[in-house]
Coordinates of C-alpha atoms in Angstrom, one line a residue:
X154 CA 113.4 19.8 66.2
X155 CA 114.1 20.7 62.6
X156 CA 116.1 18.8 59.9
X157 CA 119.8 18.3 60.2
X158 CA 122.3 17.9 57.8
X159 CA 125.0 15.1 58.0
X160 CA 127.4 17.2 55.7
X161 CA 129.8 17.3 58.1
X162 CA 130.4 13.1 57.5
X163 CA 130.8 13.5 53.9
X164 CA 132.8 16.2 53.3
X165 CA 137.1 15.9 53.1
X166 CA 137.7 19.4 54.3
X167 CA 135.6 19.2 57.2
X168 CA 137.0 16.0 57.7
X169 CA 140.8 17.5 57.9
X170 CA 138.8 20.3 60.2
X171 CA 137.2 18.2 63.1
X172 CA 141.1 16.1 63.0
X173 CA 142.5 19.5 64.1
X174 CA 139.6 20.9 65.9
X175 CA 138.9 17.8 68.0
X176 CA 140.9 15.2 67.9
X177 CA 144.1 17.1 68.4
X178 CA 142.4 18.6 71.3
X179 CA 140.0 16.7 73.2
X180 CA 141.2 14.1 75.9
X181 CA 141.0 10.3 74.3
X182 CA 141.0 6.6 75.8
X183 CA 144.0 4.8 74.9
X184 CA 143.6 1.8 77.4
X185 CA 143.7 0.7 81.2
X186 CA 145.8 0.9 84.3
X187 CA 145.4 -3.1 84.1
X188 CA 147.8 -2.7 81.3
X189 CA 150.1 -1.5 83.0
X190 CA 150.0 -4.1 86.6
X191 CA 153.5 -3.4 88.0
X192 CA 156.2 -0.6 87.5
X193 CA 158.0 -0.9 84.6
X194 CA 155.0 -1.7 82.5
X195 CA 154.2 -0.1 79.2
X196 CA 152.0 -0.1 76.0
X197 CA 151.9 1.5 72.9
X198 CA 148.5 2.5 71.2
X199 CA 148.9 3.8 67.8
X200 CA 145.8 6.4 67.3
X201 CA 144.9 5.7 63.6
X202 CA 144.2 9.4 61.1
X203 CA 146.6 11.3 63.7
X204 CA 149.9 9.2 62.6
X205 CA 150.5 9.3 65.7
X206 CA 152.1 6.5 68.7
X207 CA 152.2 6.6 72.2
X208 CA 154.1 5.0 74.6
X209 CA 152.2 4.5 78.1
X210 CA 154.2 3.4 80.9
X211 CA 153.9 3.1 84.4
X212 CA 157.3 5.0 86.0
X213 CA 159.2 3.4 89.7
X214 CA 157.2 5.4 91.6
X215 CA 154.2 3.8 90.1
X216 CA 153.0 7.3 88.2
X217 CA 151.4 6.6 84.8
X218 CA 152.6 8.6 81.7
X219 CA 152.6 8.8 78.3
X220 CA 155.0 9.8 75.2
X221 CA 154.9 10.2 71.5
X222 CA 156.8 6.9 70.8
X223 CA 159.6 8.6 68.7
X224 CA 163.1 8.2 69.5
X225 CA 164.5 12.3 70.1
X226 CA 167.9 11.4 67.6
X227 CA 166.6 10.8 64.1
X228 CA 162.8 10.2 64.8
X229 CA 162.4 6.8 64.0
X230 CA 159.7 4.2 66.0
X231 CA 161.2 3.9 69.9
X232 CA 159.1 0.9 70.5
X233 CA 157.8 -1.7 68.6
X234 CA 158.1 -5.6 67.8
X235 CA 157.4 -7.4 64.5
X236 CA 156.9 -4.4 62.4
X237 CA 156.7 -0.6 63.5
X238 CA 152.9 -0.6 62.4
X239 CA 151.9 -3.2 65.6
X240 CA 151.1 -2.0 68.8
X241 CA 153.0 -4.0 71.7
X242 CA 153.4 -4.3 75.5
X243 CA 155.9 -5.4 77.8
X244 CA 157.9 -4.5 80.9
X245 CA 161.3 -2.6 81.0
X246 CA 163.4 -0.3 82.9
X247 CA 164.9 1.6 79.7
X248 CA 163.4 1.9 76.3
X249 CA 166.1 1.6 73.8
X250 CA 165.8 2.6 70.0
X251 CA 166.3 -0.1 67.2
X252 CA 168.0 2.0 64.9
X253 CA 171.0 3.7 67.0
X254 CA 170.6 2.8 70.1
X255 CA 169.9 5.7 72.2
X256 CA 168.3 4.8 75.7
X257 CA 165.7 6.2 77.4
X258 CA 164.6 6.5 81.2
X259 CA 160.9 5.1 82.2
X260 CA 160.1 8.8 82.9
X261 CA 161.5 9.8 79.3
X262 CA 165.1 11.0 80.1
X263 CA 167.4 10.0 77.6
X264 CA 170.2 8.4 79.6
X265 CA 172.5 7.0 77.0
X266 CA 174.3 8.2 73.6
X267 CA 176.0 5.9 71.5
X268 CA 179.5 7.4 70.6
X269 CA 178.4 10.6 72.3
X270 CA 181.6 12.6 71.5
X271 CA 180.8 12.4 67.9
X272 CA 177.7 14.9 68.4
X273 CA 177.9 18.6 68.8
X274 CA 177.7 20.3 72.1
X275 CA 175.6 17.6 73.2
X276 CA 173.3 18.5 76.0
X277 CA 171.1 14.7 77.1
X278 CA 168.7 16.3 79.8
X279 CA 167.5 18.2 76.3
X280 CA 167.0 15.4 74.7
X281 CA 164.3 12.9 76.0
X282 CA 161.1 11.8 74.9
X283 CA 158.5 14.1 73.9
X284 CA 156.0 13.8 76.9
X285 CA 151.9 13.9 76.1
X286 CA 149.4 15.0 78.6
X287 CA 147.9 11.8 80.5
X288 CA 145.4 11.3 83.1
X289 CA 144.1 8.4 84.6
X290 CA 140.3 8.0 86.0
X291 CA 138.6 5.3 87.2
X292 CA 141.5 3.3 85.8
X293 CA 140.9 4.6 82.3
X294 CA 143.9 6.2 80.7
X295 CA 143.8 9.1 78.6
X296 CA 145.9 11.6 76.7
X297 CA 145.2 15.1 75.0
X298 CA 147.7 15.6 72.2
X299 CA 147.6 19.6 73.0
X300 CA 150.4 21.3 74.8
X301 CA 148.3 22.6 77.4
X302 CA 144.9 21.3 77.6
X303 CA 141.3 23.6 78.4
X304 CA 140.4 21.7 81.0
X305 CA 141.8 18.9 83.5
X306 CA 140.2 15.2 82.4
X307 CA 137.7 15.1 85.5
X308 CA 136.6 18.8 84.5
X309 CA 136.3 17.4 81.1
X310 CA 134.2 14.3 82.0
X311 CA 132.3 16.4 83.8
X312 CA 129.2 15.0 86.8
X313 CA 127.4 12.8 84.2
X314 CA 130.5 10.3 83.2
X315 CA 132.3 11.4 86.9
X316 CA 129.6 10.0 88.6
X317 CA 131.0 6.7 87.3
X318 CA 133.9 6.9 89.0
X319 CA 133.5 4.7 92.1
X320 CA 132.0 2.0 89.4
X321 CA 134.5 -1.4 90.2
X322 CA 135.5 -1.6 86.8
X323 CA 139.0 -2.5 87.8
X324 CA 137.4 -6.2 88.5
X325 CA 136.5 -6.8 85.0
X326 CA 139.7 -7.6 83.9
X327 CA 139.0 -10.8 81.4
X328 CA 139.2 -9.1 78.4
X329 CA 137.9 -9.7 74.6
X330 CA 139.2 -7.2 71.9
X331 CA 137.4 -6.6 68.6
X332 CA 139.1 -4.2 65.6
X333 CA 137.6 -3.8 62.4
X334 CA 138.1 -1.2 59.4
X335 CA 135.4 0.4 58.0
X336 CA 133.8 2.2 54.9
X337 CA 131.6 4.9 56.7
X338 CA 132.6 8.2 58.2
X339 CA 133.3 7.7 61.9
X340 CA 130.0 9.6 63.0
X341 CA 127.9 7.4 61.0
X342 CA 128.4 4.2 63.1
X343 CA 128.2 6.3 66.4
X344 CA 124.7 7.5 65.0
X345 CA 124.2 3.7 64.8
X346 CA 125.1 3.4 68.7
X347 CA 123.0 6.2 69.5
X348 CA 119.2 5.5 69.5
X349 CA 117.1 2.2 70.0
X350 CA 114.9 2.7 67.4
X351 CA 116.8 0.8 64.9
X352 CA 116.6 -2.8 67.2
X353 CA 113.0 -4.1 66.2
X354 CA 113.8 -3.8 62.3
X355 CA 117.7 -4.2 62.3
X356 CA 117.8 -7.2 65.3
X357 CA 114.9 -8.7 64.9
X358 CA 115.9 -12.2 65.2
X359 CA 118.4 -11.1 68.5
X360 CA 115.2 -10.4 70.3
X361 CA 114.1 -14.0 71.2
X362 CA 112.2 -16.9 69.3
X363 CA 108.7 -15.9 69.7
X364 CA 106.2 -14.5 66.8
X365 CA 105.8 -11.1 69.3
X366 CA 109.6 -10.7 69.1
X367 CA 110.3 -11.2 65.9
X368 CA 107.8 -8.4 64.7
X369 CA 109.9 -5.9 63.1
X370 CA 107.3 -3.4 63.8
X371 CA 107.1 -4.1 67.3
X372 CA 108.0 -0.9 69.2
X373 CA 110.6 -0.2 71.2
X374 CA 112.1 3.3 73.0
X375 CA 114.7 3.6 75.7
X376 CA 113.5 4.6 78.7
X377 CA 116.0 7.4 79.6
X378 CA 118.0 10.0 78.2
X379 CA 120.8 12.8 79.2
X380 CA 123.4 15.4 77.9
X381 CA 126.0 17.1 79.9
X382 CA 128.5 19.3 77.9
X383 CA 129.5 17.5 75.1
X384 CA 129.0 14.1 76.6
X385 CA 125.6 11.8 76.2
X386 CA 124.0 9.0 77.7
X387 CA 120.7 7.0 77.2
X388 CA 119.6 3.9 79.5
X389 CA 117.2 1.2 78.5
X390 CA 115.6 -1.5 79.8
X391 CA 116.9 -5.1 80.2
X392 CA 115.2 -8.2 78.4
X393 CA 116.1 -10.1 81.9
X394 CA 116.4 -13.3 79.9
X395 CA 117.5 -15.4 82.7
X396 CA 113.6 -15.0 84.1
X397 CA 112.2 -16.5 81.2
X398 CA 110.7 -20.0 80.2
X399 CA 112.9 -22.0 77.9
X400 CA 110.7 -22.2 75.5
X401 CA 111.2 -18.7 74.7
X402 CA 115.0 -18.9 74.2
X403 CA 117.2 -19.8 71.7
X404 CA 118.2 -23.5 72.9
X405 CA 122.3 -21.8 72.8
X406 CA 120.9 -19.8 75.0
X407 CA 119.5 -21.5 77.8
X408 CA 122.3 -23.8 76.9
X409 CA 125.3 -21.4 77.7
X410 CA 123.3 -19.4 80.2
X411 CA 124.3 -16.4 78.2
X412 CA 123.2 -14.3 75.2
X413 CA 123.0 -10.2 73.7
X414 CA 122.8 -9.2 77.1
X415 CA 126.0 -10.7 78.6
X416 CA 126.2 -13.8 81.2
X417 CA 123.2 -14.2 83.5
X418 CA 124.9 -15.1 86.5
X419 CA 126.1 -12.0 87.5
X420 CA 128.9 -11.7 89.3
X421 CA 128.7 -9.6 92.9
X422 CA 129.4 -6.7 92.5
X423 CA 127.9 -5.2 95.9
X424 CA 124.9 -2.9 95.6
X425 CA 124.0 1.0 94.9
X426 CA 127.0 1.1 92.3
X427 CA 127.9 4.8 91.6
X428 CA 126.3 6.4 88.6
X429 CA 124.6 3.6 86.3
X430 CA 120.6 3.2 86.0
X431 CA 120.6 7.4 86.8
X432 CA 116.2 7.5 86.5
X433 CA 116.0 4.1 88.3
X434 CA 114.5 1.9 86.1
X435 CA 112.6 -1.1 87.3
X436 CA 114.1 -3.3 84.8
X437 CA 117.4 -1.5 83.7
X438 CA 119.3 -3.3 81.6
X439 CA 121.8 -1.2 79.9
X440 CA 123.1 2.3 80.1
X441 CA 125.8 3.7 77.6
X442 CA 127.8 6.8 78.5
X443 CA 129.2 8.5 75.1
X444 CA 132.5 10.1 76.0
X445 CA 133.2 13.0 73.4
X446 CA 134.4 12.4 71.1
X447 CA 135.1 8.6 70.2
X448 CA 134.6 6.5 73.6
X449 CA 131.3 4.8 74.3
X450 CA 131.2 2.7 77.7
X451 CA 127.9 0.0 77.9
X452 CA 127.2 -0.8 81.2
X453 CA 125.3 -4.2 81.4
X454 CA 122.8 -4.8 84.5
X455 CA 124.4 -8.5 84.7
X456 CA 127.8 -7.1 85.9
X457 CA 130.2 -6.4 82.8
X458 CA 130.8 -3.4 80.1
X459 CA 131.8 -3.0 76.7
X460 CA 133.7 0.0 75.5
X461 CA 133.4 1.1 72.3
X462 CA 135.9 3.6 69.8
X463 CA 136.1 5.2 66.4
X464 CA 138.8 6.5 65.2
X465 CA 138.8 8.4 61.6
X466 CA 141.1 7.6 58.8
X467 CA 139.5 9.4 56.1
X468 CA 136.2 11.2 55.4
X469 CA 134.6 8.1 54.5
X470 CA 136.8 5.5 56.2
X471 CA 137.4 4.6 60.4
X472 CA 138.4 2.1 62.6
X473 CA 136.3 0.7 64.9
X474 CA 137.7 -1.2 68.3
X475 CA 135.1 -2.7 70.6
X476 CA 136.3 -4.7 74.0
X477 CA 134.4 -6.2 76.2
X478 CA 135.4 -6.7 80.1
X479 CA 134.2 -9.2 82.9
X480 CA 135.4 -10.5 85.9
X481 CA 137.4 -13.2 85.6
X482 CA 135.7 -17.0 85.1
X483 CA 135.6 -19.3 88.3
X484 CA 134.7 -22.5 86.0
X485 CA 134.6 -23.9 82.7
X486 CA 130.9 -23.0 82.5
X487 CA 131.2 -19.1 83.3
X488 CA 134.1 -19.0 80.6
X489 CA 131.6 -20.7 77.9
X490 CA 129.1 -18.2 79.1
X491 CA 131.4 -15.6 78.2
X492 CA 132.5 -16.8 75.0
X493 CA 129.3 -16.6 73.8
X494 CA 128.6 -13.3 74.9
X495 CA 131.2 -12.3 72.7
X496 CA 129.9 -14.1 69.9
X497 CA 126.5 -12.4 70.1
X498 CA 128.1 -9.1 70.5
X499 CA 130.2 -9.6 67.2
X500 CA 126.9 -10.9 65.5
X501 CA 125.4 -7.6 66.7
X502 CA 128.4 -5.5 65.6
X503 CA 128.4 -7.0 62.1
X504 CA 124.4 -6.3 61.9
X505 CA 124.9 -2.9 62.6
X506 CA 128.0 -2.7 60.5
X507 CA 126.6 -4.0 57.4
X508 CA 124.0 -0.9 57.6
X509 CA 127.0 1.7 57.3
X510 CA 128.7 1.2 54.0
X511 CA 124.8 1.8 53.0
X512 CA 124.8 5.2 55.0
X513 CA 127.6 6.3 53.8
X514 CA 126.9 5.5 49.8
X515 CA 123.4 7.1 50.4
X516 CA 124.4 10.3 52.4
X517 CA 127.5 10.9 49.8
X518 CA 124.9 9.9 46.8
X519 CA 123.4 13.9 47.6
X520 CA 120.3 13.2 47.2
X521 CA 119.0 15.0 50.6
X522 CA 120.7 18.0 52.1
X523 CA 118.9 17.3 55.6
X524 CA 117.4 14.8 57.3
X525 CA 114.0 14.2 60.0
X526 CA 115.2 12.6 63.2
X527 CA 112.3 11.6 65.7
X528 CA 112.6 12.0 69.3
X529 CA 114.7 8.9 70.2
X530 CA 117.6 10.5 68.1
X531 CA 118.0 13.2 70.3
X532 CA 121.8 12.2 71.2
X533 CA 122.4 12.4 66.8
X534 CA 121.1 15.6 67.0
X535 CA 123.1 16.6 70.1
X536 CA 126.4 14.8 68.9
X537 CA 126.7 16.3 65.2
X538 CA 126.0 19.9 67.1
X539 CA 128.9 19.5 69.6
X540 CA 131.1 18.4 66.8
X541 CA 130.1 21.5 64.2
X542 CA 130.7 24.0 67.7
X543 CA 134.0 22.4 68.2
X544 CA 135.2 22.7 64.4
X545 CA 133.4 26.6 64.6
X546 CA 135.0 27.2 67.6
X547 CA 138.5 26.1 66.5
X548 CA 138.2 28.2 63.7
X549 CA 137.7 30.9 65.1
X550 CA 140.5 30.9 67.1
X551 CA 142.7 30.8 63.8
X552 CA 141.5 33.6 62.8
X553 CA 141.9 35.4 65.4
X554 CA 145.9 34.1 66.1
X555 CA 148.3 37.0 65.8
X556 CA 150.4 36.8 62.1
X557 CA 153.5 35.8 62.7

């Protein structure tokens, strides 16, 4: 319950620390199976701060792998179109490099040399790709950059996040992707996503047209909360929008059918989905699983999600990439309503956004060493703790590694 510092998203070294301690370690989201429909699929995903690409395809015999997207003979980019820097996706049954042409199986083998006699004792089933751990679950794919990862991805998501696993995300597959670059420390907008104490003062205007709900000091808390190794979640409950009078909407709103909250005709989903509203709110609305370390999934009452990720460039700089995913529109109407679900969401995104830069200048400014957080922030308090026993842990480690 004491103060806590937030030296650990200002500082450079501790920056280049948690890169290696974490990042390098931990299992991360780089996208879904419904990237990769049919055998012979693949993606890339570059990871931004790691200068690092991978290459996700799905093999003939349908199994889903990954590998550092570098070509084995002089290391330049395997795959890419327009310039190296873009991700791209495709289907193939050999990836072939730009520069020399050396070919590669869908399971990495290389399987073709150009001019192979001018090479020296040159030995192709030691030469393919350089595989990455990857796992799938629940259709998410994910990949651990160390040789030989702690744990398996479903030990590492442990009950909390596993319970989700029978959750029909694979019918959500209309998709609308969001990237932005920004001046704050990668924890900083996490902190933003991590308490409900923000909304009245921050969105007021979000909250509907009426005097009562554009009070900034109205008062708001979420109604449940829950850790589980270095994973968090909190629930809240749902504004239920579609039950209200007209005259207490936004005219867009009751227009589109839609708002903050996603479409209000819900799709049907069936009932007793696995692992969302986990204290059974009355009126859930919204429950938002925090993957350690940089995947947030928002699961909306009205049948859709939103994942969330930050990924570190700097200290003081990240990228931010926000998708939202719902089943597919029947008719004009449901499309509009999804449309301007995304529209709110980015107006909510740049709300919340244009608070960080602010953070960041403030918490660098030195002013304060440590900080009060009340009893809503109790997944800030948990989050920068996990992260400072990861970066400890790693470190000790090192120093206890044998000189070589």
């Amino acid at each position: 319950t004491g103060l806590v510092s937030f030296e650990d998203s200002v500082s450079p070294a501790f920056y280049e620390r948690e890169r290696e301690a974490i990042f390098k370690r931990a299992w991360l989201y780089v996208g879904r199976v419904e990237q990769l429909p049919r055998n012979g699929s693949y993606f890339t995903k570059e990871l931004p701060g790691l200068s690092t690409s991978i290459l996700a395809s799905r093999d003939m015999d349908g199994r889903v792998r990954a590998f550092h997207n570098v070509c084995r003979h002089r290391g330049n980019k395997l795959v890419w179109d327009g310039t190296p820097r873009d991700a791209t996706c495709g289907n193939a049954r050999q990836f072939v490099c730009k520069y020399h042409g050396w070919r590669y199986g869908l399971d990495g083998a290389c399987t073709y040399v150009h001019q192979p006699n001018e090479f020296f004792d040159l030995r192709k089933d030691e030469l393919g790709l350089a595989p990455v751990q990857c796992e799938t679950w629940a259709g998410f794919v994910f990949v651990n950059l160390a040789r030989e990862p702690r744990q398996t991805l479903r030990d590492y998501l442990g009950t909390m996040v596993g319970g989700l696993e029978g959750y029909p995300f694979h019918e959500m597959t209309e998709r609308y992707a969001f990237r932005a670059e920004n001046n704050s420390n990668w924890k900083v907008f996490i902190d933003a996503f991590q308490e409900y104490y923000h909304v009245p003062p921050l969105h007021t205007h979000q909250l509907g047209p009426t005097p009562e709900a554009q009070n900034p000091e109205y008062e708001f808390e979420a109604a449940h909360y829950q850790l589980d190794g270095p994973h968090r979640m909190v629930s809240t409950s749902g504004t239920h929008k579609h039950t209200w009078p007209r005259e207490h909407l936004y005219p867009a709103e009751a227009l589109t059918r839609s708002g903050n909250t996603g479409p209000w005709d819900a799709p049907d989903l069936g009932t007793n989905l696995p692992g969302v509203n986990p204290s059974g709110i009355r009126r859930w609305g919204i429950d938002n699983f925090q993957v350690f370390p940089n995947l947030e999934i928002l699961i909306y009452e009205r049948g859709w999600y939103v994942t969330y990720r930050y990924w570190p460039t700097s200290h003081n700089t990240h990228v931010f990439e926000g998708d939202l995913h719902f089943v597919p529109a029947r008719s004009a109407r449901e499309r509009l309503a999804h449309e301007y679900a995304a529209l709110t969401f980015k107006e909510y995104g740049l709300q919340d956004c244009g608070t960080l830069d602010g953070t960041q200048m403030g918490l660098e400014q030195g002013a304060f060493r440590e900080f009060p957080l009340n009893d809503q922030e109790i997944l800030v308090r948990h989050f920068h703790k996990t992260v400072g026993d990861w970066v400890d842990a790693h470190g000790r480690e090192r120093a206890e590694e044998p000189i070589r």
